[in-house]
PDB file of C-alpha atoms and ligand atoms in Angstrom:
ATOM      1  CA  UNK A 260      89.490 105.927 120.154  1.00 57.00           C
ATOM      2  CA  UNK A 261      85.701 106.607 117.952  1.00 59.00           C
ATOM      3  CA  UNK A 262      85.576 106.346 114.859  1.00 84.00           C
ATOM      4  CA  UNK A 263      84.570 109.897 113.038  1.00 94.00           C
ATOM      5  CA  UNK A 264      81.569 109.704 111.082  1.00 97.00           C
ATOM      6  CA  UNK A 265      81.740 112.024 107.476  1.00 98.00           C
ATOM      7  CA  UNK A 266      79.806 114.886 108.234  1.00 97.00           C
ATOM      8  CA  UNK A 267      78.337 115.156 104.922  1.00 98.00           C
ATOM      9  CA  UNK A 268      76.531 111.268 104.773  1.00 97.00           C
ATOM     10  CA  UNK A 269      77.197 109.992 108.379  1.00 97.00           C
ATOM     11  CA  UNK A 270      79.750 106.136 107.096  1.00 97.00           C
ATOM     12  CA  UNK A 271      82.566 105.764 108.688  1.00 97.00           C
ATOM     13  CA  UNK A 272      85.584 109.003 107.436  1.00 97.00           C
ATOM     14  CA  UNK A 273      88.457 108.003 105.737  1.00 97.00           C
ATOM     15  CA  UNK A 274      89.602 111.458 106.461  1.00 97.00           C
ATOM     16  CA  UNK A 275      89.165 114.188 108.717  1.00 96.00           C
ATOM     17  CA  UNK A 276      90.254 117.125 107.186  1.00 96.00           C
ATOM     18  CA  UNK A 277      90.948 120.018 109.794  1.00 94.00           C
ATOM     19  CA  UNK A 278      91.642 123.290 106.805  1.00 95.00           C
ATOM     20  CA  UNK A 279      87.971 122.225 107.496  1.00 95.00           C
ATOM     21  CA  UNK A 280      87.074 121.195 110.114  1.00 94.00           C
ATOM     22  CA  UNK A 281      85.188 118.549 107.964  1.00 96.00           C
ATOM     23  CA  UNK A 282      85.418 114.526 107.985  1.00 97.00           C
ATOM     24  CA  UNK A 283      84.461 112.126 105.024  1.00 98.00           C
ATOM     25  CA  UNK A 284      84.453 109.571 103.790  1.00 98.00           C
ATOM     26  CA  UNK A 285      85.872 107.658 100.652  1.00 98.00           C
ATOM     27  CA  UNK A 286      82.522 108.358  98.494  1.00 98.00           C
ATOM     28  CA  UNK A 287      82.136 112.604 100.288  1.00 98.00           C
ATOM     29  CA  UNK A 288      85.727 112.581 100.147  1.00 98.00           C
ATOM     30  CA  UNK A 289      86.149 111.274  95.410  1.00 98.00           C
ATOM     31  CA  UNK A 290      83.208 113.830  94.916  1.00 98.00           C
ATOM     32  CA  UNK A 291      84.257 117.013  96.848  1.00 98.00           C
ATOM     33  CA  UNK A 292      87.999 116.981  95.595  1.00 98.00           C
ATOM     34  CA  UNK A 293      85.976 116.233  92.131  1.00 98.00           C
ATOM     35  CA  UNK A 294      84.069 119.239  92.626  1.00 98.00           C
ATOM     36  CA  UNK A 295      87.174 121.000  93.555  1.00 98.00           C
ATOM     37  CA  UNK A 296      88.793 120.649  90.447  1.00 98.00           C
ATOM     38  CA  UNK A 297      85.438 121.774  88.100  1.00 98.00           C
ATOM     39  CA  UNK A 298      85.797 124.674  90.305  1.00 97.00           C
ATOM     40  CA  UNK A 299      89.790 125.995  90.153  1.00 97.00           C
ATOM     41  CA  UNK A 300      89.353 124.632  86.301  1.00 97.00           C
ATOM     42  CA  UNK A 301      85.668 126.860  85.870  1.00 96.00           C
ATOM     43  CA  UNK A 302      86.773 129.607  87.951  1.00 96.00           C
ATOM     44  CA  UNK A 303      90.238 130.395  86.294  1.00 94.00           C
ATOM     45  CA  UNK A 304      88.888 129.177  82.692  1.00 95.00           C
ATOM     46  CA  UNK A 305      91.328 126.690  82.098  1.00 96.00           C
ATOM     47  CA  UNK A 306      89.297 125.548  79.627  1.00 96.00           C
ATOM     48  CA  UNK A 307      88.528 126.465  75.547  1.00 94.00           C
ATOM     49  CA  UNK A 308      86.571 124.501  72.935  1.00 95.00           C
ATOM     50  CA  UNK A 309      88.069 123.217  71.042  1.00 96.00           C
ATOM     51  CA  UNK A 310      91.815 123.038  73.352  1.00 96.00           C
ATOM     52  CA  UNK A 311      94.406 120.396  72.911  1.00 97.00           C
ATOM     53  CA  UNK A 312      95.420 118.944  76.125  1.00 97.00           C
ATOM     54  CA  UNK A 313      98.199 117.305  77.098  1.00 98.00           C
ATOM     55  CA  UNK A 314      98.976 116.640  80.622  1.00 98.00           C
ATOM     56  CA  UNK A 315     102.300 115.946  82.367  1.00 98.00           C
ATOM     57  CA  UNK A 316     102.547 112.886  82.949  1.00 98.00           C
ATOM     58  CA  UNK A 317     105.593 112.308  85.272  1.00 96.00           C
ATOM     59  CA  UNK A 318     104.214 108.912  87.298  1.00 96.00           C
ATOM     60  CA  UNK A 319     103.365 109.889  90.554  1.00 96.00           C
ATOM     61  CA  UNK A 320      99.986 110.348  92.447  1.00 97.00           C
ATOM     62  CA  UNK A 321      99.969 113.790  91.669  1.00 98.00           C
ATOM     63  CA  UNK A 322     100.379 113.540  88.070  1.00 97.00           C
ATOM     64  CA  UNK A 323      98.036 110.475  88.010  1.00 98.00           C
ATOM     65  CA  UNK A 324      94.778 112.060  90.017  1.00 98.00           C
ATOM     66  CA  UNK A 325      95.101 115.666  87.534  1.00 98.00           C
ATOM     67  CA  UNK A 326      95.181 113.256  84.666  1.00 98.00           C
ATOM     68  CA  UNK A 327      92.020 110.912  85.746  1.00 98.00           C
ATOM     69  CA  UNK A 328      90.385 113.813  85.592  1.00 98.00           C
ATOM     70  CA  UNK A 329      90.808 116.078  84.003  1.00 98.00           C
ATOM     71  CA  UNK A 330      89.242 112.394  81.281  1.00 98.00           C
ATOM     72  CA  UNK A 331      86.333 112.827  83.678  1.00 97.00           C
ATOM     73  CA  UNK A 332      85.006 116.116  83.342  1.00 96.00           C
ATOM     74  CA  UNK A 333      86.527 116.328  79.655  1.00 96.00           C
ATOM     75  CA  UNK A 334      85.087 112.733  78.233  1.00 92.00           C
ATOM     76  CA  UNK A 335      81.569 114.544  77.447  1.00 92.00           C
ATOM     77  CA  UNK A 336      83.253 117.110  75.230  1.00 92.00           C
ATOM     78  CA  UNK A 337      83.626 116.273  71.790  1.00 92.00           C
ATOM     79  CA  UNK A 338      84.941 119.449  70.289  1.00 96.00           C
ATOM     80  CA  UNK A 339      88.755 119.091  73.625  1.00 97.00           C
ATOM     81  CA  UNK A 340      91.209 115.950  73.199  1.00 97.00           C
ATOM     82  CA  UNK A 341      93.528 115.291  75.396  1.00 98.00           C
ATOM     83  CA  UNK A 342      96.823 113.764  75.949  1.00 98.00           C
ATOM     84  CA  UNK A 343      99.099 112.880  78.137  1.00 98.00           C
ATOM     85  CA  UNK A 344     103.513 114.254  77.672  1.00 98.00           C
ATOM     86  CA  UNK A 345     105.579 111.888  79.829  1.00 98.00           C
ATOM     87  CA  UNK A 346     109.847 112.887  80.488  1.00 97.00           C
ATOM     88  CA  UNK A 347     112.245 109.713  81.180  1.00 97.00           C
ATOM     89  CA  UNK A 348     114.907 112.368  82.485  1.00 96.00           C
ATOM     90  CA  UNK A 349     116.394 108.583  83.209  1.00 95.00           C
ATOM     91  CA  UNK A 350     117.593 108.316  86.566  1.00 95.00           C
ATOM     92  CA  UNK A 351     118.046 104.391  87.269  1.00 93.00           C
ATOM     93  CA  UNK A 352     116.159 102.933  90.545  1.00 90.00           C
ATOM     94  CA  UNK A 353     113.137 105.880  90.378  1.00 87.00           C
ATOM     95  CA  UNK A 354     112.057 107.758  87.076  1.00 89.00           C
ATOM     96  CA  UNK A 355     111.971 104.553  84.569  1.00 89.00           C
ATOM     97  CA  UNK A 356     109.910 102.972  87.406  1.00 92.00           C
ATOM     98  CA  UNK A 357     107.309 105.405  87.962  1.00 94.00           C
ATOM     99  CA  UNK A 358     107.702 106.178  83.963  1.00 96.00           C
ATOM    100  CA  UNK A 359     106.006 102.069  84.528  1.00 96.00           C
ATOM    101  CA  UNK A 360     103.140 103.710  86.329  1.00 97.00           C
ATOM    102  CA  UNK A 361     102.623 106.692  83.943  1.00 98.00           C
ATOM    103  CA  UNK A 362     102.232 103.778  80.739  1.00 98.00           C
ATOM    104  CA  UNK A 363      99.965 102.169  82.827  1.00 98.00           C
ATOM    105  CA  UNK A 364      98.153 104.860  84.051  1.00 98.00           C
ATOM    106  CA  UNK A 365      97.497 105.677  79.480  1.00 98.00           C
ATOM    107  CA  UNK A 366      97.037 102.086  79.091  1.00 98.00           C
ATOM    108  CA  UNK A 367      93.878 101.836  81.716  1.00 97.00           C
ATOM    109  CA  UNK A 368      92.409 105.531  81.054  1.00 97.00           C
ATOM    110  CA  UNK A 369      93.133 104.841  77.137  1.00 97.00           C
ATOM    111  CA  UNK A 370      94.649 107.841  76.253  1.00 98.00           C
ATOM    112  CA  UNK A 371      97.316 108.361  73.846  1.00 98.00           C
ATOM    113  CA  UNK A 372     101.032 109.221  75.892  1.00 98.00           C
ATOM    114  CA  UNK A 373     104.412 110.262  74.548  1.00 98.00           C
ATOM    115  CA  UNK A 374     107.777 109.817  75.085  1.00 98.00           C
ATOM    116  CA  UNK A 375     110.296 112.098  75.043  1.00 98.00           C
ATOM    117  CA  UNK A 376     114.336 111.598  76.435  1.00 97.00           C
ATOM    118  CA  UNK A 377     116.572 113.915  77.681  1.00 97.00           C
ATOM    119  CA  UNK A 378     119.087 110.710  76.128  1.00 96.00           C
ATOM    120  CA  UNK A 379     117.491 111.734  72.953  1.00 96.00           C
ATOM    121  CA  UNK A 380     116.277 115.139  73.553  1.00 96.00           C
ATOM    122  CA  UNK A 381     119.791 116.571  75.582  1.00 95.00           C
ATOM    123  CA  UNK A 382     121.982 114.164  74.205  1.00 93.00           C
ATOM    124  CA  UNK A 383     122.663 111.233  77.805  1.00 94.00           C
ATOM    125  CA  UNK A 384     120.433 110.826  80.285  1.00 96.00           C
ATOM    126  CA  UNK A 385     120.213 112.768  83.399  1.00 96.00           C
ATOM    127  CA  UNK A 386     122.074 109.902  85.134  1.00 95.00           C
ATOM    128  CA  UNK A 387     125.389 109.947  83.269  1.00 94.00           C
ATOM    129  CA  UNK A 388     125.325 114.100  83.023  1.00 93.00           C
ATOM    130  CA  UNK A 389     125.573 113.284  87.646  1.00 93.00           C
ATOM    131  CA  UNK A 390     128.599 111.193  86.987  1.00 92.00           C
ATOM    132  CA  UNK A 391     130.290 112.580  84.926  1.00 90.00           C
ATOM    133  CA  UNK A 392     130.078 116.297  85.585  1.00 88.00           C
ATOM    134  CA  UNK A 393     129.770 115.379  89.366  1.00 87.00           C
ATOM    135  CA  UNK A 394     126.897 117.025  89.995  1.00 87.00           C
ATOM    136  CA  UNK A 395     125.933 118.509  94.300  1.00 86.00           C
ATOM    137  CA  UNK A 396     122.679 116.858  95.799  1.00 81.00           C
ATOM    138  CA  UNK A 397     121.954 120.837  95.071  1.00 80.00           C
ATOM    139  CA  UNK A 398     122.450 121.423  91.547  1.00 87.00           C
ATOM    140  CA  UNK A 399     120.543 118.154  90.181  1.00 92.00           C
ATOM    141  CA  UNK A 400     117.889 119.151  90.681  1.00 90.00           C
ATOM    142  CA  UNK A 401     117.715 122.547  89.579  1.00 89.00           C
ATOM    143  CA  UNK A 402     118.988 121.952  86.612  1.00 93.00           C
ATOM    144  CA  UNK A 403     116.674 118.633  86.030  1.00 95.00           C
ATOM    145  CA  UNK A 404     113.390 120.912  86.769  1.00 93.00           C
ATOM    146  CA  UNK A 405     114.862 123.458  83.743  1.00 94.00           C
ATOM    147  CA  UNK A 406     115.636 121.087  81.331  1.00 96.00           C
ATOM    148  CA  UNK A 407     111.590 119.224  82.097  1.00 96.00           C
ATOM    149  CA  UNK A 408     110.529 122.245  81.566  1.00 95.00           C
ATOM    150  CA  UNK A 409     112.167 122.793  78.112  1.00 96.00           C
ATOM    151  CA  UNK A 410     111.732 119.964  76.292  1.00 97.00           C
ATOM    152  CA  UNK A 411     107.556 119.656  77.751  1.00 97.00           C
ATOM    153  CA  UNK A 412     107.245 123.196  76.291  1.00 96.00           C
ATOM    154  CA  UNK A 413     109.179 122.196  73.191  1.00 96.00           C
ATOM    155  CA  UNK A 414     106.639 118.836  72.616  1.00 97.00           C
ATOM    156  CA  UNK A 415     104.179 120.741  73.878  1.00 97.00           C
ATOM    157  CA  UNK A 416     104.246 122.844  70.754  1.00 95.00           C
ATOM    158  CA  UNK A 417     105.494 120.521  68.073  1.00 96.00           C
ATOM    159  CA  UNK A 418     101.777 118.089  68.964  1.00 97.00           C
ATOM    160  CA  UNK A 419     100.152 121.241  68.549  1.00 96.00           C
ATOM    161  CA  UNK A 420      99.140 121.301  72.247  1.00 96.00           C
ATOM    162  CA  UNK A 421      97.062 125.391  73.582  1.00 95.00           C
ATOM    163  CA  UNK A 422      97.500 124.270  77.472  1.00 95.00           C
ATOM    164  CA  UNK A 423      99.918 121.982  78.797  1.00 97.00           C
ATOM    165  CA  UNK A 424      97.844 120.604  82.474  1.00 98.00           C
ATOM    166  CA  UNK A 425     100.671 120.237  85.189  1.00 97.00           C
ATOM    167  CA  UNK A 426      99.919 118.076  88.363  1.00 97.00           C
ATOM    168  CA  UNK A 427     100.951 120.791  90.974  1.00 96.00           C
ATOM    169  CA  UNK A 428      99.336 120.140  93.781  1.00 98.00           C
ATOM    170  CA  UNK A 429      98.374 122.662  96.908  1.00 98.00           C
ATOM    171  CA  UNK A 430     102.025 122.175  98.892  1.00 97.00           C
ATOM    172  CA  UNK A 431     103.628 122.659  95.536  1.00 96.00           C
ATOM    173  CA  UNK A 432     102.164 125.876  94.849  1.00 97.00           C
ATOM    174  CA  UNK A 433     103.265 127.340  98.304  1.00 97.00           C
ATOM    175  CA  UNK A 434     107.019 125.263  98.239  1.00 96.00           C
ATOM    176  CA  UNK A 435     107.044 127.768  94.488  1.00 95.00           C
ATOM    177  CA  UNK A 436     106.030 130.898  95.552  1.00 96.00           C
ATOM    178  CA  UNK A 437     107.786 130.719  99.015  1.00 96.00           C
ATOM    179  CA  UNK A 438     110.551 129.953  97.057  1.00 94.00           C
ATOM    180  CA  UNK A 439     110.750 133.536  94.241  1.00 94.00           C
ATOM    181  CA  UNK A 440     110.229 134.686  97.957  1.00 93.00           C
ATOM    182  CA  UNK A 441     113.130 133.290  99.756  1.00 94.00           C
ATOM    183  CA  UNK A 442     115.026 133.718  96.349  1.00 92.00           C
ATOM    184  CA  UNK A 443     113.989 137.933  95.706  1.00 92.00           C
ATOM    185  CA  UNK A 444     113.103 136.350  92.092  1.00 90.00           C
ATOM    186  CA  UNK A 445     109.570 139.053  91.784  1.00 89.00           C
ATOM    187  CA  UNK A 446     109.980 137.620  87.743  1.00 86.00           C
ATOM    188  CA  UNK A 447     109.262 134.767  88.517  1.00 87.00           C
ATOM    189  CA  UNK A 448     106.969 134.858  91.485  1.00 90.00           C
ATOM    190  CA  UNK A 449     104.794 136.681  88.663  1.00 88.00           C
ATOM    191  CA  UNK A 450     104.785 134.076  86.478  1.00 87.00           C
ATOM    192  CA  UNK A 451     102.932 132.265  88.673  1.00 90.00           C
ATOM    193  CA  UNK A 452      98.845 131.389  89.687  1.00 89.00           C
ATOM    194  CA  UNK A 453      97.334 128.851  88.250  1.00 92.00           C
ATOM    195  CA  UNK A 454      97.521 129.976  84.336  1.00 91.00           C
ATOM    196  CA  UNK A 455     100.470 131.180  83.483  1.00 83.00           C
ATOM    197  CA  UNK A 456      98.933 134.931  81.213  1.00 64.00           C
ATOM    198  CA  UNK A 457     102.889 134.983  80.422  1.00 57.00           C
ATOM    199  CA  UNK A 458     102.149 131.955  77.992  1.00 54.00           C
ATOM    200  CA  UNK A 459      99.471 134.727  77.771  1.00 53.00           C
ATOM    201  CA  UNK A 460     101.191 137.764  76.739  1.00 53.00           C
ATOM    202  CA  UNK A 461     102.726 138.982  73.413  1.00 52.00           C
ATOM    203  CA  UNK A 462     105.709 138.196  74.707  1.00 52.00           C
ATOM    204  CA  UNK A 463     106.447 135.188  75.357  1.00 52.00           C
ATOM    205  CA  UNK A 464     102.062 133.873  73.744  1.00 57.00           C
ATOM    206  CA  UNK A 465     103.792 132.412  70.214  1.00 72.00           C
ATOM    207  CA  UNK A 466     106.756 130.064  72.470  1.00 84.00           C
ATOM    208  CA  UNK A 467     105.253 129.371  75.063  1.00 89.00           C
ATOM    209  CA  UNK A 468     102.418 126.506  75.381  1.00 93.00           C
ATOM    210  CA  UNK A 469      99.977 128.001  78.473  1.00 93.00           C
ATOM    211  CA  UNK A 470     100.196 125.914  81.718  1.00 95.00           C
ATOM    212  CA  UNK A 471      97.379 124.973  84.493  1.00 97.00           C
ATOM    213  CA  UNK A 472      97.263 124.261  87.527  1.00 97.00           C
ATOM    214  CA  UNK A 473      93.591 122.360  88.044  1.00 98.00           C
ATOM    215  CA  UNK A 474      94.800 120.696  91.534  1.00 98.00           C
ATOM    216  CA  UNK A 475      96.149 124.510  92.437  1.00 97.00           C
ATOM    217  CA  UNK A 476      93.460 124.201  95.781  1.00 97.00           C
ATOM    218  CA  UNK A 477      94.031 120.052  96.954  1.00 98.00           C
ATOM    219  CA  UNK A 478      96.178 119.414  99.908  1.00 97.00           C
ATOM    220  CA  UNK A 479      99.024 116.665  98.124  1.00 97.00           C
ATOM    221  CA  UNK A 480      97.804 113.953 100.963  1.00 97.00           C
ATOM    222  CA  UNK A 481      94.416 114.812  98.761  1.00 98.00           C
ATOM    223  CA  UNK A 482      95.979 114.408  95.891  1.00 98.00           C
ATOM    224  CA  UNK A 483      97.480 111.133  97.034  1.00 98.00           C
ATOM    225  CA  UNK A 484      94.355 109.329  98.394  1.00 98.00           C
ATOM    226  CA  UNK A 485      92.028 110.439  95.334  1.00 98.00           C
ATOM    227  CA  UNK A 486      94.588 108.010  93.472  1.00 98.00           C
ATOM    228  CA  UNK A 487      94.384 105.497  95.664  1.00 98.00           C
ATOM    229  CA  UNK A 488      90.978 105.740  95.602  1.00 98.00           C
ATOM    230  CA  UNK A 489      90.629 105.575  92.601  1.00 98.00           C
ATOM    231  CA  UNK A 490      93.578 102.698  91.894  1.00 98.00           C
ATOM    232  CA  UNK A 491      95.623 104.692  89.461  1.00 98.00           C
ATOM    233  CA  UNK A 492      98.240 103.655  89.315  1.00 97.00           C
ATOM    234  CA  UNK A 493     101.130 105.074  90.552  1.00 97.00           C
ATOM    235  CA  UNK A 494     104.624 104.526  92.299  1.00 94.00           C
ATOM    236  CA  UNK A 495     104.934 106.674  95.771  1.00 89.00           C
ATOM    237  CA  UNK A 496     108.543 106.951  96.186  1.00 88.00           C
ATOM    238  CA  UNK A 497     110.123 109.773  95.654  1.00 86.00           C
ATOM    239  CA  UNK A 498     113.145 110.880  92.840  1.00 89.00           C
ATOM    240  CA  UNK A 499     116.096 109.938  94.771  1.00 89.00           C
ATOM    241  CA  UNK A 500     118.097 113.448  93.682  1.00 91.00           C
ATOM    242  CA  UNK A 501     115.066 115.073  95.015  1.00 88.00           C
ATOM    243  CA  UNK A 502     116.845 118.584  96.506  1.00 85.00           C
ATOM    244  CA  UNK A 503     117.355 122.302  96.407  1.00 86.00           C
ATOM    245  CA  UNK A 504     115.923 125.137  97.986  1.00 89.00           C
ATOM    246  CA  UNK A 505     112.263 123.436  97.229  1.00 91.00           C
ATOM    247  CA  UNK A 506     112.741 120.542 100.203  1.00 92.00           C
ATOM    248  CA  UNK A 507     114.095 122.723 104.002  1.00 93.00           C
ATOM    249  CA  UNK A 508     111.009 125.599 102.426  1.00 96.00           C
ATOM    250  CA  UNK A 509     108.673 122.342 102.248  1.00 96.00           C
ATOM    251  CA  UNK A 510     109.668 121.469 105.611  1.00 96.00           C
ATOM    252  CA  UNK A 511     108.886 125.382 107.132  1.00 96.00           C
ATOM    253  CA  UNK A 512     105.886 124.808 105.673  1.00 96.00           C
ATOM    254  CA  UNK A 513     105.370 121.428 107.254  1.00 96.00           C
ATOM    255  CA  UNK A 514     105.833 122.682 110.778  1.00 96.00           C
ATOM    256  CA  UNK A 515     103.725 125.831 110.632  1.00 96.00           C
ATOM    257  CA  UNK A 516     101.106 123.996 108.893  1.00 94.00           C
ATOM    258  CA  UNK A 517     101.534 121.756 111.945  1.00 93.00           C
ATOM    259  CA  UNK A 518     101.076 124.586 114.314  1.00 94.00           C
ATOM    260  CA  UNK A 519      98.956 126.602 112.178  1.00 94.00           C
ATOM    261  CA  UNK A 520      96.732 124.804 110.277  1.00 94.00           C
ATOM    262  CA  UNK A 521      96.042 126.026 106.875  1.00 95.00           C
ATOM    263  CA  UNK A 522      99.015 127.689 106.295  1.00 97.00           C
ATOM    264  CA  UNK A 523      99.610 126.340 102.691  1.00 97.00           C
ATOM    265  CA  UNK A 524      95.835 127.799 101.449  1.00 97.00           C
ATOM    266  CA  UNK A 525      96.613 131.155 103.175  1.00 97.00           C
ATOM    267  CA  UNK A 526      99.993 131.397 101.394  1.00 97.00           C
ATOM    268  CA  UNK A 527      98.416 130.926  98.110  1.00 97.00           C
ATOM    269  CA  UNK A 528      95.546 133.264  98.114  1.00 97.00           C
ATOM    270  CA  UNK A 529      97.466 135.816  99.363  1.00 97.00           C
ATOM    271  CA  UNK A 530     100.066 136.164  96.793  1.00 96.00           C
ATOM    272  CA  UNK A 531      96.238 135.500  94.355  1.00 95.00           C
ATOM    273  CA  UNK A 532      95.992 138.518  95.981  1.00 96.00           C
ATOM    274  CA  UNK A 533      98.979 140.182  95.509  1.00 95.00           C
ATOM    275  CA  UNK A 534      99.329 139.137  92.429  1.00 92.00           C
ATOM    276  CA  UNK A 535      98.411 141.433  89.764  1.00 91.00           C
ATOM    277  CA  UNK A 536     100.212 144.045  91.726  1.00 92.00           C
ATOM    278  CA  UNK A 537     103.174 141.907  91.460  1.00 90.00           C
ATOM    279  CA  UNK A 538     102.364 141.765  86.844  1.00 87.00           C
ATOM    280  CA  UNK A 539     102.168 145.596  87.014  1.00 87.00           C
ATOM    281  CA  UNK A 540     105.330 146.385  89.010  1.00 86.00           C
ATOM    282  CA  UNK A 541     107.168 143.855  86.274  1.00 82.00           C
ATOM    283  CA  UNK A 542     105.512 144.800  82.958  1.00 75.00           C
ATOM    284  CA  UNK A 543     108.369 147.495  81.447  1.00 72.00           C
ATOM    285  CA  UNK A 544     110.953 145.673  83.275  1.00 73.00           C
ATOM    286  CA  UNK A 545     110.209 142.498  81.813  1.00 74.00           C
ATOM    287  CA  UNK A 546     113.250 141.042  79.997  1.00 76.00           C
ATOM    288  CA  UNK A 547     111.769 140.839  75.314  1.00 80.00           C
ATOM    289  CA  UNK A 548     111.501 137.101  74.385  1.00 83.00           C
ATOM    290  CA  UNK A 549     113.827 136.073  72.009  1.00 83.00           C
ATOM    291  CA  UNK A 550     115.108 132.512  70.631  1.00 90.00           C
ATOM    292  CA  UNK A 551     117.878 130.813  71.475  1.00 92.00           C
ATOM    293  CA  UNK A 552     120.233 131.589  69.310  1.00 93.00           C
ATOM    294  CA  UNK A 553     121.465 127.505  70.141  1.00 92.00           C
ATOM    295  CA  UNK A 554     118.548 125.612  69.905  1.00 92.00           C
ATOM    296  CA  UNK A 555     116.128 128.388  68.505  1.00 92.00           C
ATOM    297  CA  UNK A 556     113.516 127.727  71.734  1.00 92.00           C
ATOM    298  CA  UNK A 557     112.652 130.639  74.256  1.00 90.00           C
ATOM    299  CA  UNK A 558     114.745 132.437  75.891  1.00 88.00           C
ATOM    300  CA  UNK A 559     115.032 136.083  78.076  1.00 85.00           C
ATOM    301  CA  UNK A 560     118.693 135.639  76.862  1.00 87.00           C
ATOM    302  CA  UNK A 561     120.624 135.384  74.076  1.00 91.00           C
ATOM    303  CA  UNK A 562     121.257 131.650  75.231  1.00 92.00           C
ATOM    304  CA  UNK A 563     118.511 129.386  77.269  1.00 92.00           C
ATOM    305  CA  UNK A 564     119.191 127.825  80.815  1.00 92.00           C
ATOM    306  CA  UNK A 565     119.217 124.281  78.958  1.00 94.00           C
ATOM    307  CA  UNK A 566     121.816 125.229  76.053  1.00 94.00           C
ATOM    308  CA  UNK A 567     123.616 127.681  79.472  1.00 91.00           C
ATOM    309  CA  UNK A 568     123.840 124.566  82.260  1.00 88.00           C
ATOM    310  CA  UNK A 569     123.405 121.225  79.592  1.00 88.00           C
ATOM    311  CA  UNK A 570     124.822 121.230  76.680  1.00 73.00           C
ATOM    312  CA  UNK A 571     127.452 124.192  76.610  1.00 61.00           C
ATOM    313  CA  UNK A 572     129.849 121.660  77.323  1.00 53.00           C
ATOM    314  CA  UNK A 573     132.170 119.987  75.331  1.00 46.00           C
ATOM    315  CA  UNK A 574     129.961 116.501  75.618  1.00 46.00           C
TER     316      UNK A 574
HETATM  317 FE1  SF4 B 177     114.220 116.014  88.401  1.00 79.08          FE
HETATM  318 FE2  SF4 B 177     114.364 117.044  90.720  1.00 79.08          FE
HETATM  319 FE3  SF4 B 177     112.219 115.715  89.114  1.00 79.08          FE
HETATM  320 FE4  SF4 B 177     113.789 114.309  90.267  1.00 79.08          FE
HETATM  321  S1  SF4 B 177     112.968 115.324  91.618  1.00 79.08           S
HETATM  322  S2  SF4 B 177     113.195 114.129  88.853  1.00 79.08           S
HETATM  323  S3  SF4 B 177     116.119 115.171  89.805  1.00 79.08           S
HETATM  324  S4  SF4 B 177     112.852 117.910  89.655  1.00 79.08           S
HETATM  325 ZN1   ZN B 178      79.430 110.489 102.519  1.00 79.08          ZN
HETATM  326 ZN1   ZN B 179     118.866 127.347  73.238  1.00 79.08          ZN
END
């Protein structure tokens, strides 16, 4: 097989981007990722002077790349602070190993990391909860995600963060969009997008830290390749509980991508075109934000989902 040459500099290529019709060598690939990252941050005005940015670092490839890139673009800025937040869900054999990598990464980059655990914040680890409540595989991931977002938002707010940077890549975002279509959840769909506008709204602004997703236009295989080329510590293996609707949607999108290159890009850009309309359509039906009666965190119901699904049982 003839080795492809980099479309930019002519050196040996290490990746062929079918969706762009060009091949890139390691150096040109990294430059292109860095340009894309900066462009996304600038285009959606993700950063303001005086920001305190918390990056959610899980120990996986995406958040490792997000932290590295954020650190790179913010280094010359003395007016912006950067730190990392990690959540220890308490999953033996997977998340504990990933967290080790997250610690290693923060040390390597010299970034302060704050770690919060399910055990301390919610009374028990996810492993203990799964065992006690005999949770099915389909339910575990959804519940864990709700609790993780609850901890991240609460702790980012308590630490004075003005933005919460998430490591969602192109595939994650396309999956989230499709999941909301499948579920028929227009309200949740209205809260997607590169910056969670919802948290800037009157209703949610005080309690929700705006989430930013600067990797949103970078495919999953490329966040991984970037992390590898930059020798960032990360755990390549997925969490043992990963499951639920996301897996099915992921399979469908993978199958489509093989036959129709660039599907994930199309899903997101079409959604972005519709998003202002979606947000307008739910403007009057948007639920009021309360403080949860039990934990005081923001919720669209009197009791938030974490208190309802996790804490409500007599533990
Ligand atoms: Fe939690 Fe699911 Fe992520 Fe595992 S994959 S850490 S269960 S949200
Ligand atoms: Zn090149
Ligand atoms: Zn609550």
